[in-house]
XYZ file of C-alpha atoms in Angstrom:
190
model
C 53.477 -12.606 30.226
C 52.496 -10.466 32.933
C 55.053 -7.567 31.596
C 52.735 -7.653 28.463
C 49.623 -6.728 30.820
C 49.014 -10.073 29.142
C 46.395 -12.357 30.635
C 47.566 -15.492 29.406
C 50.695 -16.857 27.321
C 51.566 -20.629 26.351
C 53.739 -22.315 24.544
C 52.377 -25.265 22.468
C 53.323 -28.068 20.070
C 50.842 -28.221 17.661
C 47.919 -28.766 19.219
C 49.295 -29.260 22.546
C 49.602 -26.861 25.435
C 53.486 -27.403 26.100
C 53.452 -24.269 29.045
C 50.713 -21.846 30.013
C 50.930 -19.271 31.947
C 47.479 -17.491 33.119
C 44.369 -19.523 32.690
C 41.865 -18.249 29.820
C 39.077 -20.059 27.544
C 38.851 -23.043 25.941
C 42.320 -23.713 23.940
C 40.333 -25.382 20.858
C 38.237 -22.357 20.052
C 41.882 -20.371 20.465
C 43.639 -22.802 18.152
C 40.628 -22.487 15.719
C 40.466 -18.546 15.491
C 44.077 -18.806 14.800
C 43.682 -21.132 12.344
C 41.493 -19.160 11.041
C 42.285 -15.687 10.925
C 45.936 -15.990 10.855
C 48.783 -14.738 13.311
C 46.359 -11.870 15.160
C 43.143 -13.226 16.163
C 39.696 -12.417 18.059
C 37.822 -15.191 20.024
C 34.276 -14.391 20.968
C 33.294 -17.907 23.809
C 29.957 -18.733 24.779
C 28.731 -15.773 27.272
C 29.440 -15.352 30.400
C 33.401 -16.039 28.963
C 35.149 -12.966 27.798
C 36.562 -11.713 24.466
C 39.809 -11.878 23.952
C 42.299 -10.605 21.792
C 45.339 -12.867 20.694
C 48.650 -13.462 18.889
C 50.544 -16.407 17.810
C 54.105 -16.511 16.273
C 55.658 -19.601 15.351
C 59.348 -20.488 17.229
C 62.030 -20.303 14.237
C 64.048 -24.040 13.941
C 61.599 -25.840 16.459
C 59.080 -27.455 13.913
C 55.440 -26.727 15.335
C 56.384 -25.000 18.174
C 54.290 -21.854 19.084
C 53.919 -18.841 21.275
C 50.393 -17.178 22.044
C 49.468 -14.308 23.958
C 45.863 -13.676 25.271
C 44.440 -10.075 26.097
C 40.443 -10.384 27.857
C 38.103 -7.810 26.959
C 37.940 -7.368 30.368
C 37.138 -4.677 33.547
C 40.777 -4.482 33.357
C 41.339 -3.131 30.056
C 38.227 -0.814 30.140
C 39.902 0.863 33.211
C 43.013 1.417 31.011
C 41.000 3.279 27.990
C 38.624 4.920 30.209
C 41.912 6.510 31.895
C 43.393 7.052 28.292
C 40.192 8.247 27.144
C 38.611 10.418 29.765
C 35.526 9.173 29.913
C 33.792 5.900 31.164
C 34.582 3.100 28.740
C 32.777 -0.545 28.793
C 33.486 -3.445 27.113
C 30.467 -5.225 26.622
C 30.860 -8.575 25.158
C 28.899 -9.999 21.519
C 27.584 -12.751 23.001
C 26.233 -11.300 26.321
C 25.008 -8.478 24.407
C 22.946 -11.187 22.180
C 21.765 -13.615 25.080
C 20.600 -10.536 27.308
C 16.788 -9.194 27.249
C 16.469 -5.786 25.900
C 17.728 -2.396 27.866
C 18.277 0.956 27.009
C 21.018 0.435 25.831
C 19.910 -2.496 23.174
C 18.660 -0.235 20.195
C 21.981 1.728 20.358
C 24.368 -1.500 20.144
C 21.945 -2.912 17.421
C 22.312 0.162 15.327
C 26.548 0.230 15.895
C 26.357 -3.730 14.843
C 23.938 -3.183 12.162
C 25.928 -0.496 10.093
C 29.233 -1.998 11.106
C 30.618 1.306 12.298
C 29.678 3.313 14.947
C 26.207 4.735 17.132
C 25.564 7.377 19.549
C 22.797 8.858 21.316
C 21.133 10.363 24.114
C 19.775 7.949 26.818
C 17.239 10.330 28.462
C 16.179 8.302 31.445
C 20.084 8.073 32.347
C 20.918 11.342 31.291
C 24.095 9.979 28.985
C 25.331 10.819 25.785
C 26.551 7.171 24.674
C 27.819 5.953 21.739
C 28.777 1.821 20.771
C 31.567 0.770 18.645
C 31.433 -2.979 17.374
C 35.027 -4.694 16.963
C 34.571 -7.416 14.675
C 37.360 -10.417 13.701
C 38.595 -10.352 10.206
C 36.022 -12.825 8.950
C 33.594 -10.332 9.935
C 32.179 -11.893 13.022
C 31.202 -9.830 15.727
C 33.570 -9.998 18.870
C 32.639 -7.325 21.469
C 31.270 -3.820 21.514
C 33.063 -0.626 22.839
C 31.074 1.662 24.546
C 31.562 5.116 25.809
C 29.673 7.282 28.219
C 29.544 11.074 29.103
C 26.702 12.468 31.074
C 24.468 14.392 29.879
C 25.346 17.065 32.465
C 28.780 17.972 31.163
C 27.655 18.436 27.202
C 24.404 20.491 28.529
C 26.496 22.875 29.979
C 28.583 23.423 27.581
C 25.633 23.522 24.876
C 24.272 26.389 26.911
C 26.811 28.056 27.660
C 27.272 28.384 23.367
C 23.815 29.164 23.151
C 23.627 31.757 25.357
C 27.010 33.397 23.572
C 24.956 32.916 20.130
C 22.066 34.747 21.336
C 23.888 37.449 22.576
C 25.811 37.678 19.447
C 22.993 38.168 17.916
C 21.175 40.596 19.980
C 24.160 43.119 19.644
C 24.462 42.343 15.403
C 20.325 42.803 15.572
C 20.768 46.455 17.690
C 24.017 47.655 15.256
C 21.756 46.777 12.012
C 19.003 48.807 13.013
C 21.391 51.312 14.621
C 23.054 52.022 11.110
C 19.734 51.517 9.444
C 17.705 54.099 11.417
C 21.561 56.559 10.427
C 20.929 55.580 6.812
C 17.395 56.542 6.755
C 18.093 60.263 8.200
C 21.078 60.202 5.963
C 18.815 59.750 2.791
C 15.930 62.146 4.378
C 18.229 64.762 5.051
């Protein structure tokens, strides 16, 4: 299990935990999501539980015997696509998201959850360019939201730095126009 960067494995017999390894959530919601989405699954607990992400395969030749692994949502795995990613990656769970009073980042993970895709914006008083991507289990309920930060700082600079290129771009184009224009004119004069 732990070669996996699992967080939990067991072994059951129908609906009985045979051998566990790790210690995560309630095993009847687990059994239930498997039930009920089939061999990959998403579990969204009661807050302040996390996510997880799971897998069951039945044993071949032992009757009900199965194997499940468990992967949290947790500070863990955000570390591990914030490294991958390059930027600051949180994992924010549904049902903490839903139980929580309003923030700035509220109308931003309602927008994400509300088209079913993806958000981003600017959150001025935090000077962040974020954007929210729901994950959702495949009977559509919502499981956690991914969300990504840069700051501000780093795109600004960059967005300046292009609009200070763009400006002298067109500076020189403006001076060669009326360059050759004012050379036409005495051309035609003359």
């Amino acid at each position: 299990c732990q070669t996996a960067s699992a967080d939990a494995c067991a072994i059951t017999q129908g609906t009985e935990l045979f051998a566990q390894s790790g210690s995560i959530g309630n095993w009847k919601e687990i059994f239930a999501a498997n039930a009920e989405q089939g061999e990959r699954f998403m579990v969204a607990p009661p807050a302040p539980a996390l996510p997880l992400l799971g897998a069951a395969a039945a044993v071949d030749g032992t009757g009900d015997l199965r194997v499940y692994v468990l992967r949290a949502f947790d500070p863990k795995l955000a570390a591990k696509l914030t490294e991958r990613a390059g930027l600051e990656v949180r994992l924010v769970s549904y049902r903490a998201f839903a139980s929580v009073q309003a923030d700035e980042f509220t109308k931003l993970h309602s927008a994400a959850l509300s088209d079913g895709r993806s958000a981003a914006s600017r959150i001025g008083g935090l000077e962040l360019f974020v954007s929210s991507f729901p994950v959702f289990a495949s009977t559509g309920e919502a499981i956690a939201l991914i969300e990504t930060r840069l700051p501000a700082t780093e795109l600004d600079a960059s967005v300046s730095a292009l609009v200070h290129r763009l400006l002298i771009t067109a500076l020189v184009l403006g001076a060669l126009a009326m360059a050759a224009a004012v050379w036409l004119g005495k051309q035609v004069a003359d």
